[in-house]
GROMACS .gro file of C-alpha atoms in nm:
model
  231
    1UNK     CA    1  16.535  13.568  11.136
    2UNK     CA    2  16.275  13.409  11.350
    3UNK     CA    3  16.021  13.567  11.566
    4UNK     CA    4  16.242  13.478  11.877
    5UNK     CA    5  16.566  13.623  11.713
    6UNK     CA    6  16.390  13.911  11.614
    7UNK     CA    7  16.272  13.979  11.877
    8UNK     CA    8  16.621  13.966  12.080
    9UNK     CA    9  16.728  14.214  11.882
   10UNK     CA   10  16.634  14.489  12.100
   11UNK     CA   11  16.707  14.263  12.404
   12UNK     CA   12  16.341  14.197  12.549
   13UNK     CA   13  16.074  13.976  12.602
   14UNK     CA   14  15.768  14.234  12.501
   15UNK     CA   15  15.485  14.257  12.688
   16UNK     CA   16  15.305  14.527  12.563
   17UNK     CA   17  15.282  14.749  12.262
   18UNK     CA   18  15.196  15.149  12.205
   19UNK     CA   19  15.102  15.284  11.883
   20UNK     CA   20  14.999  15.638  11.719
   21UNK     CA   21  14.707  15.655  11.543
   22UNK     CA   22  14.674  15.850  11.262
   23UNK     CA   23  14.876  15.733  10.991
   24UNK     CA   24  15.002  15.431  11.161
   25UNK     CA   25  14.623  15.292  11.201
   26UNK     CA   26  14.500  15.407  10.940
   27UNK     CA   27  14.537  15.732  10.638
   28UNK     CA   28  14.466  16.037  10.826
   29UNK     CA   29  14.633  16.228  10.554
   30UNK     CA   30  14.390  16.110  10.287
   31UNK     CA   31  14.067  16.143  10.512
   32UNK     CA   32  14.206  16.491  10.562
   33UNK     CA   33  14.244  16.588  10.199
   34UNK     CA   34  13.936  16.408  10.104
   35UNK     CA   35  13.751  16.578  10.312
   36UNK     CA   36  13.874  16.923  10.248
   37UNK     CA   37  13.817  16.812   9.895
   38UNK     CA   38  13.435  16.789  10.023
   39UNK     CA   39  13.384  17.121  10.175
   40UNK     CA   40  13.554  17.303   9.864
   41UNK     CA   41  13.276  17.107   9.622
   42UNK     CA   42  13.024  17.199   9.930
   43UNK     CA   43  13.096  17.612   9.897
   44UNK     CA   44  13.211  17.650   9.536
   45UNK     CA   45  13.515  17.816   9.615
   46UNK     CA   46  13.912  17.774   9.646
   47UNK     CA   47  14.087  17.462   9.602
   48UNK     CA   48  14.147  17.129   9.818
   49UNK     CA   49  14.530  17.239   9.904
   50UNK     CA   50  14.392  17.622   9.987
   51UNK     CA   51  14.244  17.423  10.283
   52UNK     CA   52  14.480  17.175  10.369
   53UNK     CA   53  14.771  17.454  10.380
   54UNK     CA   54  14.514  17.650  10.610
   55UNK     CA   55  14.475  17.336  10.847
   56UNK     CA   56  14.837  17.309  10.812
   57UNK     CA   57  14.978  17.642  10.903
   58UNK     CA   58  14.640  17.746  11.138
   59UNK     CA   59  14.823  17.872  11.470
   60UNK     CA   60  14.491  17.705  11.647
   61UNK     CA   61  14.640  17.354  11.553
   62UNK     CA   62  14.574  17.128  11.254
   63UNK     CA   63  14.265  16.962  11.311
   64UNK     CA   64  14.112  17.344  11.411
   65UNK     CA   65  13.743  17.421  11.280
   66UNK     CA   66  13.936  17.806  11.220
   67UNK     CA   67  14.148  17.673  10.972
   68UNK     CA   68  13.767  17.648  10.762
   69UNK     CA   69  13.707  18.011  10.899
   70UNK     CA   70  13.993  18.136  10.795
   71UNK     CA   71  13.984  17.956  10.458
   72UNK     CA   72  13.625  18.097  10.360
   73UNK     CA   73  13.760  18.457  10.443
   74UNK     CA   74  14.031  18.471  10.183
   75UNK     CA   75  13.776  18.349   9.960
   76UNK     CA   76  13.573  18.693  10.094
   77UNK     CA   77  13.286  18.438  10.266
   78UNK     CA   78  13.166  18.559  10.612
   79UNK     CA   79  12.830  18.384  10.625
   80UNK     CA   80  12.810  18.196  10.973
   81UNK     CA   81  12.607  17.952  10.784
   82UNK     CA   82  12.837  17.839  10.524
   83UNK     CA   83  13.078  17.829  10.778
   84UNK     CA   84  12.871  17.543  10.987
   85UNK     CA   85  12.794  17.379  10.668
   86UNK     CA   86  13.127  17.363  10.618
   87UNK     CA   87  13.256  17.246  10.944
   88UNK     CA   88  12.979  16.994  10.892
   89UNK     CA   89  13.094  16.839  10.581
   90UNK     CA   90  13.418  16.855  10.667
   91UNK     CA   91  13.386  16.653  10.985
   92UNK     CA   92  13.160  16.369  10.819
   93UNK     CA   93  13.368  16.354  10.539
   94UNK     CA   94  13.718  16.279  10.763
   95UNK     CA   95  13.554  16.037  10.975
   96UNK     CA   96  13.368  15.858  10.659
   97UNK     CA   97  13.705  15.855  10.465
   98UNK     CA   98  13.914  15.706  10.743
   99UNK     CA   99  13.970  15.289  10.710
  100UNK     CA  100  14.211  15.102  10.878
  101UNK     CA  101  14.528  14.978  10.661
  102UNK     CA  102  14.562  14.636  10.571
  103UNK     CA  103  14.595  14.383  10.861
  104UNK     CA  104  14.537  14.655  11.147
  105UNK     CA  105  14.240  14.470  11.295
  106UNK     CA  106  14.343  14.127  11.261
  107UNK     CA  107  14.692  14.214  11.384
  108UNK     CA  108  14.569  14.384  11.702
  109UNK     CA  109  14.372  14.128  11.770
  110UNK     CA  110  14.606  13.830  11.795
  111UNK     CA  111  14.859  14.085  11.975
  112UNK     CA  112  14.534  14.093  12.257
  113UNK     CA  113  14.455  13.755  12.216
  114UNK     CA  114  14.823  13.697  12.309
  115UNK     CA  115  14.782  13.851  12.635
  116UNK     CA  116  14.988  14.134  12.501
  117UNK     CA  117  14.912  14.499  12.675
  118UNK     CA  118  14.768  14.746  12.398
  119UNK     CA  119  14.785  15.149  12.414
  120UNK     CA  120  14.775  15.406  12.239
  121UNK     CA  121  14.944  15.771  12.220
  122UNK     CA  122  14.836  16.042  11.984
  123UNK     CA  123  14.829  16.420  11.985
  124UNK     CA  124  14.490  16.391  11.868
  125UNK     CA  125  14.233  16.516  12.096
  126UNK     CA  126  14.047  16.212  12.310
  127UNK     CA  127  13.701  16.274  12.173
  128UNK     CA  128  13.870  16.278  11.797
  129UNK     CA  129  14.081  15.931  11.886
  130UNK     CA  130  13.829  15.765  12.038
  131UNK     CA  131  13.613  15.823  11.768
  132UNK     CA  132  13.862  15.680  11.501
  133UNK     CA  133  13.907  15.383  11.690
  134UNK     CA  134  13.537  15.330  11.745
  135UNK     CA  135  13.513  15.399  11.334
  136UNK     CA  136  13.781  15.114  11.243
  137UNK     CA  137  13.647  14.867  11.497
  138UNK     CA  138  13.968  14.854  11.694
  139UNK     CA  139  13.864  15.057  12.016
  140UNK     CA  140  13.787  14.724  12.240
  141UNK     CA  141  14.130  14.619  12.197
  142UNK     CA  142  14.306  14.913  12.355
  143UNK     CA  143  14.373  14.915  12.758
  144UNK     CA  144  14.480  15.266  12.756
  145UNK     CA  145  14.474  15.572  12.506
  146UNK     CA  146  14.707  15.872  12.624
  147UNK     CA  147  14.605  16.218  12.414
  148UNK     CA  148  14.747  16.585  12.518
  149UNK     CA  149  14.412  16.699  12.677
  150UNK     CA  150  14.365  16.349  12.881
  151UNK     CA  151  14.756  16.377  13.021
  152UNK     CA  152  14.824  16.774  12.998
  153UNK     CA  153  15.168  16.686  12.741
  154UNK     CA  154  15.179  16.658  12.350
  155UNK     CA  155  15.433  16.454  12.167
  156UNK     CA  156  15.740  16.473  12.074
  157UNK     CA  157  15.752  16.491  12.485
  158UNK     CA  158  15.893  16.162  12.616
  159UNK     CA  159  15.669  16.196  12.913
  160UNK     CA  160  15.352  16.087  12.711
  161UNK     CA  161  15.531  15.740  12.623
  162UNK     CA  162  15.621  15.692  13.034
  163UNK     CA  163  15.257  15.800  13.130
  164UNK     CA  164  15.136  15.564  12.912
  165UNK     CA  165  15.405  15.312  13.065
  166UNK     CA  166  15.283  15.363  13.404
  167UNK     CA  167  14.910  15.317  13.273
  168UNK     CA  168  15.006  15.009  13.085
  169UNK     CA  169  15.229  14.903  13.456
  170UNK     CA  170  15.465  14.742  13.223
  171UNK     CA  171  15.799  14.846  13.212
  172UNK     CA  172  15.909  15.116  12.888
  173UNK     CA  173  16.221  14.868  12.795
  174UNK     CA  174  15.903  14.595  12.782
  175UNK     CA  175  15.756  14.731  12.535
  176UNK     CA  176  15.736  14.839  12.165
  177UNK     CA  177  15.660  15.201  11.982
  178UNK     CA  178  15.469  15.193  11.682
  179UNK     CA  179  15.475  15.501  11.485
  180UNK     CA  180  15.510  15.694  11.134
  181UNK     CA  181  15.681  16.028  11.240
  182UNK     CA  182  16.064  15.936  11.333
  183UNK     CA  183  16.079  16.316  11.521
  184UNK     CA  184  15.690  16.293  11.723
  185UNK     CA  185  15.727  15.905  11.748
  186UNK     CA  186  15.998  15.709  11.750
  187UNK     CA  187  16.262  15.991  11.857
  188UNK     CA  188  16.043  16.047  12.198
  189UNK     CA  189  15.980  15.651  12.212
  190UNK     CA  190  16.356  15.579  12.226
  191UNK     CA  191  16.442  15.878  12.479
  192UNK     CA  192  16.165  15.675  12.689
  193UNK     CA  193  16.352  15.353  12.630
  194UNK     CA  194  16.113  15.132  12.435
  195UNK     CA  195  16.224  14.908  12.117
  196UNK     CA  196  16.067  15.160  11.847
  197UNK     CA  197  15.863  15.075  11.510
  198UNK     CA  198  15.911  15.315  11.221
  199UNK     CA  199  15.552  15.249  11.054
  200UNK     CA  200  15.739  15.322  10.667
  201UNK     CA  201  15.402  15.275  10.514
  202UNK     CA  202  15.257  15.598  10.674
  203UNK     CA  203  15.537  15.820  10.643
  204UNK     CA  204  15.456  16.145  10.503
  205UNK     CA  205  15.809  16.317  10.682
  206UNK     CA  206  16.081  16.480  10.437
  207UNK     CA  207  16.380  16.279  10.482
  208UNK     CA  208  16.565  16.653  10.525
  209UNK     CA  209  16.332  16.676  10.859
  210UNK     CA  210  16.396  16.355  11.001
  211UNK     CA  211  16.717  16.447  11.190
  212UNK     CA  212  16.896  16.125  11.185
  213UNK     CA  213  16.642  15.983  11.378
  214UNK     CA  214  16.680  15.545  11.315
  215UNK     CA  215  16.403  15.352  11.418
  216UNK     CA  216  16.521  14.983  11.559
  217UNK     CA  217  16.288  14.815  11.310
  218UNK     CA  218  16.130  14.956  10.990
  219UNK     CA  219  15.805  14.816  10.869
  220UNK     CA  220  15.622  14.801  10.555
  221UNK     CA  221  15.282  14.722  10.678
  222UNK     CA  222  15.146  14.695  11.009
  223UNK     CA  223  15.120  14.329  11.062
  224UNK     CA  224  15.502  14.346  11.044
  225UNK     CA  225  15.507  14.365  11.379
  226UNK     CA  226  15.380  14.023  11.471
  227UNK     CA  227  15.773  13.878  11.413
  228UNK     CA  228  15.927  14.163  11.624
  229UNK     CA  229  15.718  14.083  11.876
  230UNK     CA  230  15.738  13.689  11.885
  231UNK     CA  231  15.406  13.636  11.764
   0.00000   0.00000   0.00000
């Protein structure tokens, strides 16, 4: 199909465009591991997954500095000094480790250059997105970033996707929802009524935890986009 007929195919003429960030932008998942992989070489103890399954199951949230602290103390270290030295690596390491997938700059750009409305919704904190964006080059081309301690709601909450709407002041059936997660993405996307993106690429959800949940396009890398949107 063309641009045009693709387009039409969720019934709009788009005028702007929201995407998540990690995973969608870029590999959060491998800056993550990497740089657990880092502090593990750093201390001389445990094991890469040890850490990620602590970041992953830390009941202070994922991208918690206690995950570390309570990763040293199963391997019986207390020291408040490893612990910062840890933090420290750990922190460089993500950051240095994170690079934007194929096409994300270029893709962005001619979406802005188009005239196109550009915004962003993550559960990342806004110091740790704005950050990411800065690190890829991308953060110019944003008009509005939407993150659970800017707007007091988290995704999968629909809410987040209207807020950013209203910040946006386009319409939610005017606009298209980028994302990897089909349940903290798209689902919330669609309950808001945009056209939604499943970003395939980044996709790191169990097909048994996806509840059903169809995207209206399916992508295999981000400058897929550019046809669904008519450009």
């Amino acid at each position: 199909m063309t641009g045009t007929d693709i387009r039409q195919g969720c019934g709009n003429r788009f005028l702007g465009v929201l995407v998540d960030l990690d995973n969608t932008l870029y590999d959060f998942g491998y800056a993550k591991e990497e740089a657990c992989r880092k502090v593990v070489q750093a201390v001389g103890v445990g094991t890469a997954d040890d850490l990620v399954r602590a970041f992953l199951f830390s009941p202070y949230g994922v991208e918690s500095p206690k995950a570390i602290q309570s990763f040293l103390s199963e391997q019986g270290i207390t020291d408040a000094d490893v612990f910062m030295h840890a933090v420290q690596v750990y922190t460089k390491a993500k950051i240095d480790a994170i690079e934007a997938y194929p096409g994300v700059y270029e893709t962005l750009l001619k979406i802005h250059t188009a005239g196109m409305k550009i915004g962003a919704v993550t559960n990342a904190s806004h110091e740790h997105a704005t950050e990411r964006l800065i690190h890829i080059q991308t953060a110019d081309l944003f008009d509005c970033l939407v993150t659970p301690d800017k707007a007091g709601m988290k995704k999968p909450d629909p809410s987040m996707f209207l807020y950013a709407a209203e910040l946006l002041k386009i319409q939610p059936h005017q606009i298209c929802a980028v994302g990897d997660n089909l349940v903290n993405d798209i689902r919330p996307a669609k309950e808001a009524g945009m056209c939604t993106i499943h970003a395939e690429y980044g996709n790191r959800l169990p097909p048994e935890y996806s509840e059903g949940i169809i995207a209206d396009f399916s992508i295999s890398s981000f400058s897929d986009i550019l046809p669904i949107l008519g450009l």
